PDB file of C-alpha atoms in Angstrom:
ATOM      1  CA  UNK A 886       7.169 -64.914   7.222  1.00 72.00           C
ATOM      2  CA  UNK A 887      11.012 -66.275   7.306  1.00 81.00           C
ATOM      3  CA  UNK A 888       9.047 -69.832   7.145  1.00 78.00           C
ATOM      4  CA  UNK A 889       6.992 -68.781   3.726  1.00 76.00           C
ATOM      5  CA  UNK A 890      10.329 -67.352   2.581  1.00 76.00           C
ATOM      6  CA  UNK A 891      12.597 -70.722   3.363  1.00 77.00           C
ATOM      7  CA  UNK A 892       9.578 -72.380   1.427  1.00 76.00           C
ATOM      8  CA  UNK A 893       8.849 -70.307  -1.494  1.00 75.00           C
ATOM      9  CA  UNK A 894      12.144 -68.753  -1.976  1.00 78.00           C
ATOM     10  CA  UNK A 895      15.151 -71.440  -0.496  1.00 79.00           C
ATOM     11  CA  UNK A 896      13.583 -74.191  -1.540  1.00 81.00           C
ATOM     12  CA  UNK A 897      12.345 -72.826  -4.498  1.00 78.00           C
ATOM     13  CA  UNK A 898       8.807 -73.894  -4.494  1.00 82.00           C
ATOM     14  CA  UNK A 899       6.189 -72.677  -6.885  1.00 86.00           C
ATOM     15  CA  UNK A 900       2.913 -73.105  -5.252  1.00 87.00           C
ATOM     16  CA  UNK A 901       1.610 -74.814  -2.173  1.00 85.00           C
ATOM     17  CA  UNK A 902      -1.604 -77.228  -2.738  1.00 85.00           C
ATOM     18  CA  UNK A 903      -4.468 -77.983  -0.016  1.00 86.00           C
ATOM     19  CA  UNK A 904      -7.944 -79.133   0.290  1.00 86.00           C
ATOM     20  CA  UNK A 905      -9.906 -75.784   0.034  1.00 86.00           C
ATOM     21  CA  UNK A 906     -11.768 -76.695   3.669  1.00 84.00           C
ATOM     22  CA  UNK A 907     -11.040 -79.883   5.761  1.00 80.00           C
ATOM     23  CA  UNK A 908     -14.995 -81.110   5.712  1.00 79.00           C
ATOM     24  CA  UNK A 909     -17.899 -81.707   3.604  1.00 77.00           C
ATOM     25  CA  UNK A 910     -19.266 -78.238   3.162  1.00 76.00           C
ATOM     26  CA  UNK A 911     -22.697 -78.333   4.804  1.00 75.00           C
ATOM     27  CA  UNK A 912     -25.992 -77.879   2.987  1.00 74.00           C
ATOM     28  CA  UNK A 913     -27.826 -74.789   3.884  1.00 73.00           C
ATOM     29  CA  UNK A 914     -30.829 -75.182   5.752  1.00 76.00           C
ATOM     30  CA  UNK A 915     -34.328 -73.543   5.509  1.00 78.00           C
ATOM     31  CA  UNK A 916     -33.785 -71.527   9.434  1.00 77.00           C
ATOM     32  CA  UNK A 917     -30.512 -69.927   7.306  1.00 76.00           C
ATOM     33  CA  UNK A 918     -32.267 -69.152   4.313  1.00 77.00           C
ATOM     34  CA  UNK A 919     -34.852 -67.861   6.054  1.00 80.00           C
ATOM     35  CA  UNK A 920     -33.346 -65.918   8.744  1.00 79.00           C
ATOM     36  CA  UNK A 921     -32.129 -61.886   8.029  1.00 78.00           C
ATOM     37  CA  UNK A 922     -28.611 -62.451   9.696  1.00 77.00           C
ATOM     38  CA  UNK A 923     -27.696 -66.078   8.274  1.00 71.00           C
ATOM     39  CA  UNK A 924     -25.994 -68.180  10.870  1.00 75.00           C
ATOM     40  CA  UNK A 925     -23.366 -67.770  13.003  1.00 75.00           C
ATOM     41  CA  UNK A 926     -21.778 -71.766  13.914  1.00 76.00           C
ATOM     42  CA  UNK A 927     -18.024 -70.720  15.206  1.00 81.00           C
ATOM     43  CA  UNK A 928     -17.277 -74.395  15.142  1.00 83.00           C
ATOM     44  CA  UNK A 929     -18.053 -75.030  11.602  1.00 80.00           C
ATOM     45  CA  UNK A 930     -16.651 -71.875  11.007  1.00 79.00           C
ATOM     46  CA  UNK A 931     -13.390 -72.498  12.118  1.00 82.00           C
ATOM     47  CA  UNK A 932     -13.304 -75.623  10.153  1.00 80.00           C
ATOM     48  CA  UNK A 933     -14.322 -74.398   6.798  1.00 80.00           C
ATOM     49  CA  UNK A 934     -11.671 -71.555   7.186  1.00 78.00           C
ATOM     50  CA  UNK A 935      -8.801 -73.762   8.753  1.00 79.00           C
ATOM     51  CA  UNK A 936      -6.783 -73.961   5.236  1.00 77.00           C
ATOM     52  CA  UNK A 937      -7.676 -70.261   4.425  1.00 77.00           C
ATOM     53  CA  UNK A 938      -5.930 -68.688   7.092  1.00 74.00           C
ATOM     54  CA  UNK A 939      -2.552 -69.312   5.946  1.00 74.00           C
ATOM     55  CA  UNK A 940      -2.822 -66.835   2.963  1.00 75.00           C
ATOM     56  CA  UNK A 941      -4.807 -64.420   5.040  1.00 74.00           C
ATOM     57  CA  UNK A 942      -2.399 -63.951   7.812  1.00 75.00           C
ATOM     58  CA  UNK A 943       1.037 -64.750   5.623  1.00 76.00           C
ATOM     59  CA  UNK A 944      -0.465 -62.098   3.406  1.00 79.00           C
ATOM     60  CA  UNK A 945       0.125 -64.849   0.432  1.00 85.00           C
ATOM     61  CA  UNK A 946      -1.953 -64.820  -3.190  1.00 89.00           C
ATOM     62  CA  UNK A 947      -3.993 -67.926  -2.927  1.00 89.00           C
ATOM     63  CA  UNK A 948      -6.963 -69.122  -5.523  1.00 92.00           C
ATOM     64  CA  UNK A 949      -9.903 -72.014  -5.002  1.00 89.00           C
ATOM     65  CA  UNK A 950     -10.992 -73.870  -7.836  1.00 89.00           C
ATOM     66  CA  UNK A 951     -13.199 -76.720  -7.857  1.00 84.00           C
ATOM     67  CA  UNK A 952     -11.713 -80.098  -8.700  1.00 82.00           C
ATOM     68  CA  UNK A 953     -14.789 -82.833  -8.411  1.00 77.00           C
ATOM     69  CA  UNK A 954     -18.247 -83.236  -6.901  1.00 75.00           C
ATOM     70  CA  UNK A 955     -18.445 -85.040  -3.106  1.00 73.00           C
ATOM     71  CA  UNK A 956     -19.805 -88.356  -5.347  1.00 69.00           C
ATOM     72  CA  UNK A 957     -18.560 -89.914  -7.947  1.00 54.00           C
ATOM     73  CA  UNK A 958     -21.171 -87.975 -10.705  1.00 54.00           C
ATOM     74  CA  UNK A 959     -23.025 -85.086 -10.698  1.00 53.00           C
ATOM     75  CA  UNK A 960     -26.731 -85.396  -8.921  1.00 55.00           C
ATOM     76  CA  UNK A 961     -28.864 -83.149  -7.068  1.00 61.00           C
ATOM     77  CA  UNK A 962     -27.257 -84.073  -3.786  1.00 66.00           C
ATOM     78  CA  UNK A 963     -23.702 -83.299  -5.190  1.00 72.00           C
ATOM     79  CA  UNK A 964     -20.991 -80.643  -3.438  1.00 75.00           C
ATOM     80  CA  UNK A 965     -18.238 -79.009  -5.378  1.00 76.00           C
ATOM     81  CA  UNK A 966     -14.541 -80.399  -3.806  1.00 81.00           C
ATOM     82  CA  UNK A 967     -12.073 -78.103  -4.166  1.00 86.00           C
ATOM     83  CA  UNK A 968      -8.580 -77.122  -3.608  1.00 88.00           C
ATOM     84  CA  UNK A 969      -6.671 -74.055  -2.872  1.00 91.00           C
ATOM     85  CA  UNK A 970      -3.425 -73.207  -4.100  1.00 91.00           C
ATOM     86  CA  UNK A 971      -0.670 -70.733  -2.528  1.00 89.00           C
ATOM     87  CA  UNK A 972       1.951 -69.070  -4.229  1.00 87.00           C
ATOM     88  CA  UNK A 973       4.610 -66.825  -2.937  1.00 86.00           C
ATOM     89  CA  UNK A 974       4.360 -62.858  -3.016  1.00 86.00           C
ATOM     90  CA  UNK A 975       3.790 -60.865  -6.138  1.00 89.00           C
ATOM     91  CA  UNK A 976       3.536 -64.379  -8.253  1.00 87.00           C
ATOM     92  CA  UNK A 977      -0.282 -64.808  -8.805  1.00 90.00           C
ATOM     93  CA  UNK A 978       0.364 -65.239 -12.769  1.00 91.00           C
ATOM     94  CA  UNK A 979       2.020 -68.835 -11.566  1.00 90.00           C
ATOM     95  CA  UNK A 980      -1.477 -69.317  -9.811  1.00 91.00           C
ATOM     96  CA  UNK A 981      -3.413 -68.683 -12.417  1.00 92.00           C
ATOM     97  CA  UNK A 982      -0.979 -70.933 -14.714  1.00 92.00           C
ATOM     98  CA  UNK A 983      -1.269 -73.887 -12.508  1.00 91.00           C
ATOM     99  CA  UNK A 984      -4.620 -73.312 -12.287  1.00 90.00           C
ATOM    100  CA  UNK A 985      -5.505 -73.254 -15.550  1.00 89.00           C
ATOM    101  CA  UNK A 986      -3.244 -76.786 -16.310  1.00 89.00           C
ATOM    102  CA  UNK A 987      -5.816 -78.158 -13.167  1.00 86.00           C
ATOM    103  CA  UNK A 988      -8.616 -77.216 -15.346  1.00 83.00           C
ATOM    104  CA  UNK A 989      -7.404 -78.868 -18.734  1.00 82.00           C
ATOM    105  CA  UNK A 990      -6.230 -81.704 -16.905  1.00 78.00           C
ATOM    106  CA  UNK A 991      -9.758 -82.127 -14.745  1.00 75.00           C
ATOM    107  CA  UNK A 992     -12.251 -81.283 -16.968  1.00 70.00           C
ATOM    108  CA  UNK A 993     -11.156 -82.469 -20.466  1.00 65.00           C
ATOM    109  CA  UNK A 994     -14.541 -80.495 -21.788  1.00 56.00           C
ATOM    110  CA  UNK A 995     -16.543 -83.348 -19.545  1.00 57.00           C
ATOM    111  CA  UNK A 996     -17.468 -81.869 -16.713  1.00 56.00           C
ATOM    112  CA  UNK A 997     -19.177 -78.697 -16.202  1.00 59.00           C
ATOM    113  CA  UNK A 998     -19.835 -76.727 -13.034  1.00 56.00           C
ATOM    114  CA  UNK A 999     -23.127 -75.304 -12.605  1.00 55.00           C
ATOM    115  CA  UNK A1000     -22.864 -71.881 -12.339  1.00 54.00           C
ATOM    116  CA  UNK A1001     -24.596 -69.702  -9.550  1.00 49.00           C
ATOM    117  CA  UNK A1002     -26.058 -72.918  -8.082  1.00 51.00           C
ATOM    118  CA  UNK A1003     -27.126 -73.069  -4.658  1.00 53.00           C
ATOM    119  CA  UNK A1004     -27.519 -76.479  -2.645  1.00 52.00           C
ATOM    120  CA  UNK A1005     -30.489 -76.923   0.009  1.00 51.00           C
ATOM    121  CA  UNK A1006     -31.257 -80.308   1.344  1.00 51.00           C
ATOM    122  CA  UNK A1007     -34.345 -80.937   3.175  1.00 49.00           C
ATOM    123  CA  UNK A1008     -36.700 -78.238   2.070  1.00 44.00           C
TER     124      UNK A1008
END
């Protein structure tokens, strides 16, 4: 905590940026979709989730958004990117602020994010 506070506080640092996870975020497969528990992969796991656990155990606000697709345009075979920004306690409205800057700055009104979408490869 004395490290978050010497960042956020001495320093005087409004938000922390990182790559939402540190890997291409795998497709799902038809044994997950079909299975009744999902899958359990503690090694992938622990890879998507390495940047999350900072705000989870520092007990910081963080958001996600998505920034750009894992190609250069949007296809079939396209991933949302994304990136995760921290802020320090009881400041969320500077997340959302930043945030919404990212937004304006990404999208310009050209690229829309499908909403609700759900990626399979190999079906």
């Amino acid at each position: 905590m004395k490290q978050m506070d010497h960042i956020f506080y001495e320093l005087g640092i409004d938000v922390l940026l990182t790559p939402a996870v540190p890997i291409k975020v795998p497709y799902l497969t038809e044994a997950v979709l079909q299975s009744q528990s999902g899958e359990s992969d503690v090694v992938k796991t622990d890879a998507l989730m390495r940047y999350m656990s900072l705000s989870n155990f520092a007990g910081l606000p963080s958001l996600v958004l998505p920034v750009n697709y894992t190609q250069d345009d949007y296809n079939d075979d396209s991933l949302p990117v994304g990136i995760q920004i921290y802020g320090y306690y009881w400041n969320e409205h500077i997340l959302f602020r930043v945030a919404s800057a990212i937004e304006q700055e990404f999208y310009k009104g050209t690229k829309k994010f499908p909403a609700h979408r759900v990626v399979y490869k190999g079906l």
